Amino acid sequence: MKPVSSEASGRWPAWGWALLPAAGALLTASTAPLGAWFLQLPALAVLACAVGRLAPRRAALAGWLFGLGWLVSSLWWLYISMHDFGGLAPPLAGAAVLLLAAFLSLYLAAAMAAVARWRTGRHAVDALLYTGAWLLAELARASWFTGFPWAAPGYAHTDGLLAPLAPWLGVYGLTAVAALWGGLWGQGRALWRTSGGRALAVLAVALPLAAALAPSDFTRPTGQISVSLLQPNVPQDIKFDPNRLAGNMLALREQVLAAPGQLVLTPESVLAVPQSDLDPVYWQSLIQPFTRGDRAVLMGTFLGDNDRGYVNSMIGVSAATLQAGQAYSYGKRHLLPFGEFIPPGFRWFVDLMHIPLADQARGQSEAPFEVGGQRVRPLICYEDLFGEDFADSLAGPQSPTVLANASNLAWFGRWMMQDQHLQFSRMRAMEFQRPLVRSTNTGATAAIDHRGVVTARLPAWTPGRLDVIVEGREGVTPYAAWLARWHLLPLWLTGLLCALPALLTRQRQSNRLPQP
């Protein structure tokens, strides 16, 4: 039996190259705001079909073009932050978005080159290889160079047939199952001609079905707490304007004093100056409602100084913290490249945009904030993309019962980004079966229950307050248990195991060749 050549085993039409970035954009359409999760499967099938016919170099190009269409259509709103608020010229801002998408697409390009290099011609084996390649590419994108896993394909499945797998496999496991479905579809009718192909197809369908029929409640209630989520709606272009600062601070105080919840949650950096620079009289008036009783506030500000660096933080104030003589504080730990820390060699680029506090220090504490019988775990901005960063705190004896995200998305305009981030928060709630509340400056202020359902949401781009009753939960999902113990290692091993049958098959095929 001859091994399948690494050269093209079929033809890919010229018009197919234009189809690849369009299929990548279809992958974006499967996630929020459109949320048509089922569109992901034909998109992944198109790429699988192309890579199954191409030599490694052309397969790499196919993966790169697909990734470019996917990531440009998912990340285009970065243009707004760099042009509208950073002051970059339109060509430079557009080029920056394109270069970021082009760089991130290299992960998928390398993965698809590996698929073309090691494919065997056996449909089930090659579908597994495609699955493993996608999984490893997404794990690398999420982990290397601090990670930027925005719009991972698994997020499409906050709804739909694969959603029951979330507390078992997490977002990257869902990405792998979706890639398996797409890879099987890309094999076409030929898949059904082999027993291995049929068996793998049945297994792919059985996975979410088994999860839907299996026990699904891994956490239990811990009581209720009333929460007030603030949305000040301060436009980004005036947030740090010294002439507008006093008015914004007075408006914030009115919102805080009027909020009735046991817990009041503000967006990140709602105090646009470091807490140490605030007028002490103003600060005392801001926290006065929380100096007695069992109420508390989590307030977004900056802690630190010029010598130690400033930390994007949430300060928790309650009668209990005041009696202890020290306010609770949580500092952001997973910083955003270019916006919160400057990668080596890129200070010139950040200086062009004049971003305030663009080089920040990392926070250290992971302890939850206790209020109303609940343990609240703050997450600042895109920290809720990295469930692996805080999974260990969810598996401990004093695990958080409520997750609270504080964000400022005013940097990124009116379209798409807010809905994307809300979907990411929904996935975290599903993975860990914890309620998650969100307070944002301009939009996606919402309450999400432990099943990932948005129970209440404020309209975007309007000032307001969302008062909700949140049921805390404790317990450990299967995903939280293995993620806390082994981090992402089981997924890396799964990706390699998916590729192993192809490598062994290629080795056997090579051994059967007649020796010269």
CSV table of N, CA and C in Angstrom, one decimal, residues 133-202:
chain,number,residue,atom,x,y,z
A,133,ALA,N,-5.2,19.3,15.2
A,133,ALA,CA,-4.5,20.4,14.7
A,133,ALA,C,-5.2,21.7,15.1
A,134,TRP,N,-6.5,21.7,15.0
A,134,TRP,CA,-7.3,22.9,15.4
A,134,TRP,C,-7.1,23.1,16.9
A,135,LEU,N,-7.2,22.1,17.7
A,135,LEU,CA,-7.1,22.2,19.2
A,135,LEU,C,-5.7,22.8,19.6
A,136,LEU,N,-4.7,22.2,19.0
A,136,LEU,CA,-3.3,22.7,19.3
A,136,LEU,C,-3.1,24.1,18.9
A,137,ALA,N,-3.6,24.5,17.7
A,137,ALA,CA,-3.5,25.9,17.3
A,137,ALA,C,-4.2,26.8,18.2
A,138,GLU,N,-5.4,26.5,18.7
A,138,GLU,CA,-6.1,27.4,19.5
A,138,GLU,C,-5.5,27.5,20.9
A,139,LEU,N,-5.0,26.4,21.4
A,139,LEU,CA,-4.3,26.4,22.7
A,139,LEU,C,-3.0,27.3,22.6
A,140,ALA,N,-2.3,27.2,21.5
A,140,ALA,CA,-1.1,28.0,21.4
A,140,ALA,C,-1.5,29.5,21.3
A,141,ARG,N,-2.6,29.8,20.6
A,141,ARG,CA,-3.0,31.2,20.5
A,141,ARG,C,-3.5,31.7,21.8
A,142,ALA,N,-4.0,30.8,22.7
A,142,ALA,CA,-4.5,31.2,24.0
A,142,ALA,C,-3.4,31.4,25.0
A,143,SER,N,-2.3,30.8,24.8
A,143,SER,CA,-1.2,30.6,25.8
A,143,SER,C,0.1,31.4,25.5
A,144,TRP,N,0.5,31.4,24.3
A,144,TRP,CA,1.8,31.9,23.9
A,144,TRP,C,1.8,33.4,23.8
A,145,PHE,N,2.9,34.1,24.2
A,145,PHE,CA,3.0,35.5,24.2
A,145,PHE,C,1.9,36.2,25.0
A,146,THR,N,1.6,35.7,26.2
A,146,THR,CA,0.5,36.0,27.1
A,146,THR,C,-0.8,35.6,26.7
A,147,GLY,N,-1.0,35.2,25.4
A,147,GLY,CA,-2.3,34.7,25.0
A,147,GLY,C,-3.3,35.8,24.5
A,148,PHE,N,-4.0,35.5,23.4
A,148,PHE,CA,-5.0,36.4,22.9
A,148,PHE,C,-6.1,35.5,22.3
A,149,PRO,N,-6.9,34.8,23.1
A,149,PRO,CA,-7.9,33.8,22.6
A,149,PRO,C,-9.2,34.4,22.2
A,150,TRP,N,-9.2,35.6,21.8
A,150,TRP,CA,-10.5,36.3,21.4
A,150,TRP,C,-11.2,35.5,20.3
A,151,ALA,N,-12.5,35.3,20.4
A,151,ALA,CA,-13.3,34.7,19.4
A,151,ALA,C,-13.0,33.2,19.1
A,152,ALA,N,-12.5,32.5,20.1
A,152,ALA,CA,-12.2,31.0,19.9
A,152,ALA,C,-13.5,30.4,19.4
A,153,PRO,N,-13.4,29.4,18.5
A,153,PRO,CA,-14.6,28.9,17.9
A,153,PRO,C,-15.6,28.2,18.9
A,154,GLY,N,-15.1,27.7,20.0
A,154,GLY,CA,-15.9,27.1,21.0
A,154,GLY,C,-17.0,28.0,21.6
A,155,TYR,N,-16.8,29.4,21.5
A,155,TYR,CA,-17.7,30.3,22.1
A,155,TYR,C,-19.1,30.3,21.4
A,156,ALA,N,-19.1,29.8,20.1
A,156,ALA,CA,-20.3,29.8,19.4
A,156,ALA,C,-21.3,28.9,20.1
A,157,HIS,N,-20.8,28.0,20.9
A,157,HIS,CA,-21.7,26.9,21.5
A,157,HIS,C,-22.2,27.2,22.9
A,158,THR,N,-22.3,28.5,23.2
A,158,THR,CA,-23.1,28.8,24.4
A,158,THR,C,-24.6,28.4,24.2
A,159,ASP,N,-24.9,28.3,22.9
A,159,ASP,CA,-26.3,27.8,22.6
A,159,ASP,C,-26.1,26.6,21.6
A,160,GLY,N,-27.1,25.8,21.4
A,160,GLY,CA,-27.0,24.8,20.4
A,160,GLY,C,-26.7,23.4,20.9
A,161,LEU,N,-26.4,22.5,20.0
A,161,LEU,CA,-26.3,21.1,20.3
A,161,LEU,C,-25.1,20.8,21.2
A,162,LEU,N,-24.0,21.6,21.1
A,162,LEU,CA,-22.8,21.3,21.9
A,162,LEU,C,-22.8,21.9,23.2
A,163,ALA,N,-23.7,22.8,23.5
A,163,ALA,CA,-23.7,23.5,24.8
A,163,ALA,C,-23.6,22.6,26.1
A,164,PRO,N,-24.3,21.4,26.1
A,164,PRO,CA,-24.2,20.6,27.3
A,164,PRO,C,-22.7,20.1,27.6
A,165,LEU,N,-21.8,20.2,26.7
A,165,LEU,CA,-20.5,19.8,26.9
A,165,LEU,C,-19.6,20.8,27.7
A,166,ALA,N,-20.1,22.1,27.8
A,166,ALA,CA,-19.4,23.1,28.4
A,166,ALA,C,-18.8,22.8,29.8
A,167,PRO,N,-19.6,22.3,30.7
A,167,PRO,CA,-19.1,22.0,32.1
A,167,PRO,C,-18.2,20.8,32.1
A,168,TRP,N,-18.1,20.1,31.0
A,168,TRP,CA,-17.2,18.9,31.0
A,168,TRP,C,-15.9,19.2,30.3
A,169,LEU,N,-16.0,20.0,29.2
A,169,LEU,CA,-14.8,20.2,28.3
A,169,LEU,C,-14.3,21.6,28.2
A,170,GLY,N,-15.1,22.6,28.5
A,170,GLY,CA,-14.7,24.0,28.4
A,170,GLY,C,-14.6,24.4,27.0
A,171,VAL,N,-14.3,25.7,26.8
A,171,VAL,CA,-14.4,26.3,25.5
A,171,VAL,C,-13.4,25.7,24.4
A,172,TYR,N,-12.2,25.2,24.9
A,172,TYR,CA,-11.3,24.6,23.9
A,172,TYR,C,-11.7,23.2,23.6
A,173,GLY,N,-12.3,22.5,24.5
A,173,GLY,CA,-12.9,21.2,24.2
A,173,GLY,C,-14.0,21.3,23.2
A,174,LEU,N,-14.8,22.3,23.4
A,174,LEU,CA,-15.9,22.6,22.4
A,174,LEU,C,-15.3,22.9,21.0
A,175,THR,N,-14.3,23.6,21.0
A,175,THR,CA,-13.6,23.9,19.7
A,175,THR,C,-13.2,22.6,19.0
A,176,ALA,N,-12.6,21.7,19.8
A,176,ALA,CA,-12.2,20.5,19.2
A,176,ALA,C,-13.3,19.6,18.7
A,177,VAL,N,-14.5,19.6,19.4
A,177,VAL,CA,-15.6,18.8,19.0
A,177,VAL,C,-16.2,19.4,17.7
A,178,ALA,N,-16.2,20.8,17.7
A,178,ALA,CA,-16.7,21.4,16.5
A,178,ALA,C,-15.8,21.2,15.3
A,179,ALA,N,-14.5,21.2,15.5
A,179,ALA,CA,-13.5,20.9,14.4
A,179,ALA,C,-13.7,19.4,14.0
A,180,LEU,N,-14.0,18.5,14.9
A,180,LEU,CA,-14.2,17.1,14.5
A,180,LEU,C,-15.5,17.0,13.6
A,181,TRP,N,-16.5,17.7,14.0
A,181,TRP,CA,-17.7,17.7,13.1
A,181,TRP,C,-17.4,18.3,11.7
A,182,GLY,N,-16.7,19.4,11.7
A,182,GLY,CA,-16.3,20.0,10.5
A,182,GLY,C,-15.4,19.2,9.6
A,183,GLY,N,-14.5,18.5,10.3
A,183,GLY,CA,-13.6,17.6,9.6
A,183,GLY,C,-14.3,16.4,9.0
A,184,LEU,N,-15.2,15.9,9.7
A,184,LEU,CA,-16.0,14.7,9.2
A,184,LEU,C,-16.9,15.2,8.0
A,185,TRP,N,-17.5,16.4,8.1
A,185,TRP,CA,-18.3,16.9,7.0
A,185,TRP,C,-17.4,17.1,5.8
A,186,GLY,N,-16.2,17.6,6.0
A,186,GLY,CA,-15.3,17.9,4.9
A,186,GLY,C,-14.8,16.6,4.2
A,187,GLN,N,-15.0,15.5,4.8
A,187,GLN,CA,-14.6,14.2,4.1
A,187,GLN,C,-15.7,13.8,3.1
A,188,GLY,N,-16.9,14.4,3.2
A,188,GLY,CA,-17.9,14.1,2.2
A,188,GLY,C,-18.5,12.7,2.4
A,189,ARG,N,-19.1,12.2,1.3
A,189,ARG,CA,-19.7,10.9,1.3
A,189,ARG,C,-18.7,9.7,1.5
A,190,ALA,N,-17.5,10.0,1.1
A,190,ALA,CA,-16.5,8.9,1.2
A,190,ALA,C,-16.3,8.5,2.7
A,191,LEU,N,-16.6,9.3,3.6
A,191,LEU,CA,-16.5,9.0,5.0
A,191,LEU,C,-17.3,7.7,5.4
A,192,TRP,N,-18.4,7.6,4.8
A,192,TRP,CA,-19.4,6.5,5.1
A,192,TRP,C,-19.0,5.2,4.5
A,193,ARG,N,-18.0,5.2,3.7
A,193,ARG,CA,-17.6,3.9,3.0
A,193,ARG,C,-16.7,3.0,3.9
A,194,THR,N,-16.3,3.6,5.0
A,194,THR,CA,-15.4,2.8,5.9
A,194,THR,C,-16.0,2.6,7.3
A,195,SER,N,-15.8,1.5,7.9
A,195,SER,CA,-16.3,1.3,9.3
A,195,SER,C,-15.8,2.3,10.3
A,196,GLY,N,-14.5,2.7,10.1
A,196,GLY,CA,-13.9,3.6,11.0
A,196,GLY,C,-14.5,5.0,10.9
A,197,GLY,N,-14.8,5.4,9.7
A,197,GLY,CA,-15.4,6.7,9.5
A,197,GLY,C,-16.8,6.7,10.1
A,198,ARG,N,-17.6,5.7,9.9
A,198,ARG,CA,-18.9,5.6,10.4
A,198,ARG,C,-18.9,5.6,11.9
A,199,ALA,N,-17.9,4.9,12.5
A,199,ALA,CA,-17.8,4.8,14.0
A,199,ALA,C,-17.5,6.2,14.5
A,200,LEU,N,-16.6,6.9,13.9
A,200,LEU,CA,-16.2,8.2,14.4
A,200,LEU,C,-17.3,9.2,14.3
A,201,ALA,N,-18.1,9.1,13.2
A,201,ALA,CA,-19.2,10.0,13.0
A,201,ALA,C,-20.2,9.8,14.1
A,202,VAL,N,-20.5,8.5,14.4
A,202,VAL,CA,-21.4,8.2,15.5
A,202,VAL,C,-20.9,8.7,16.9
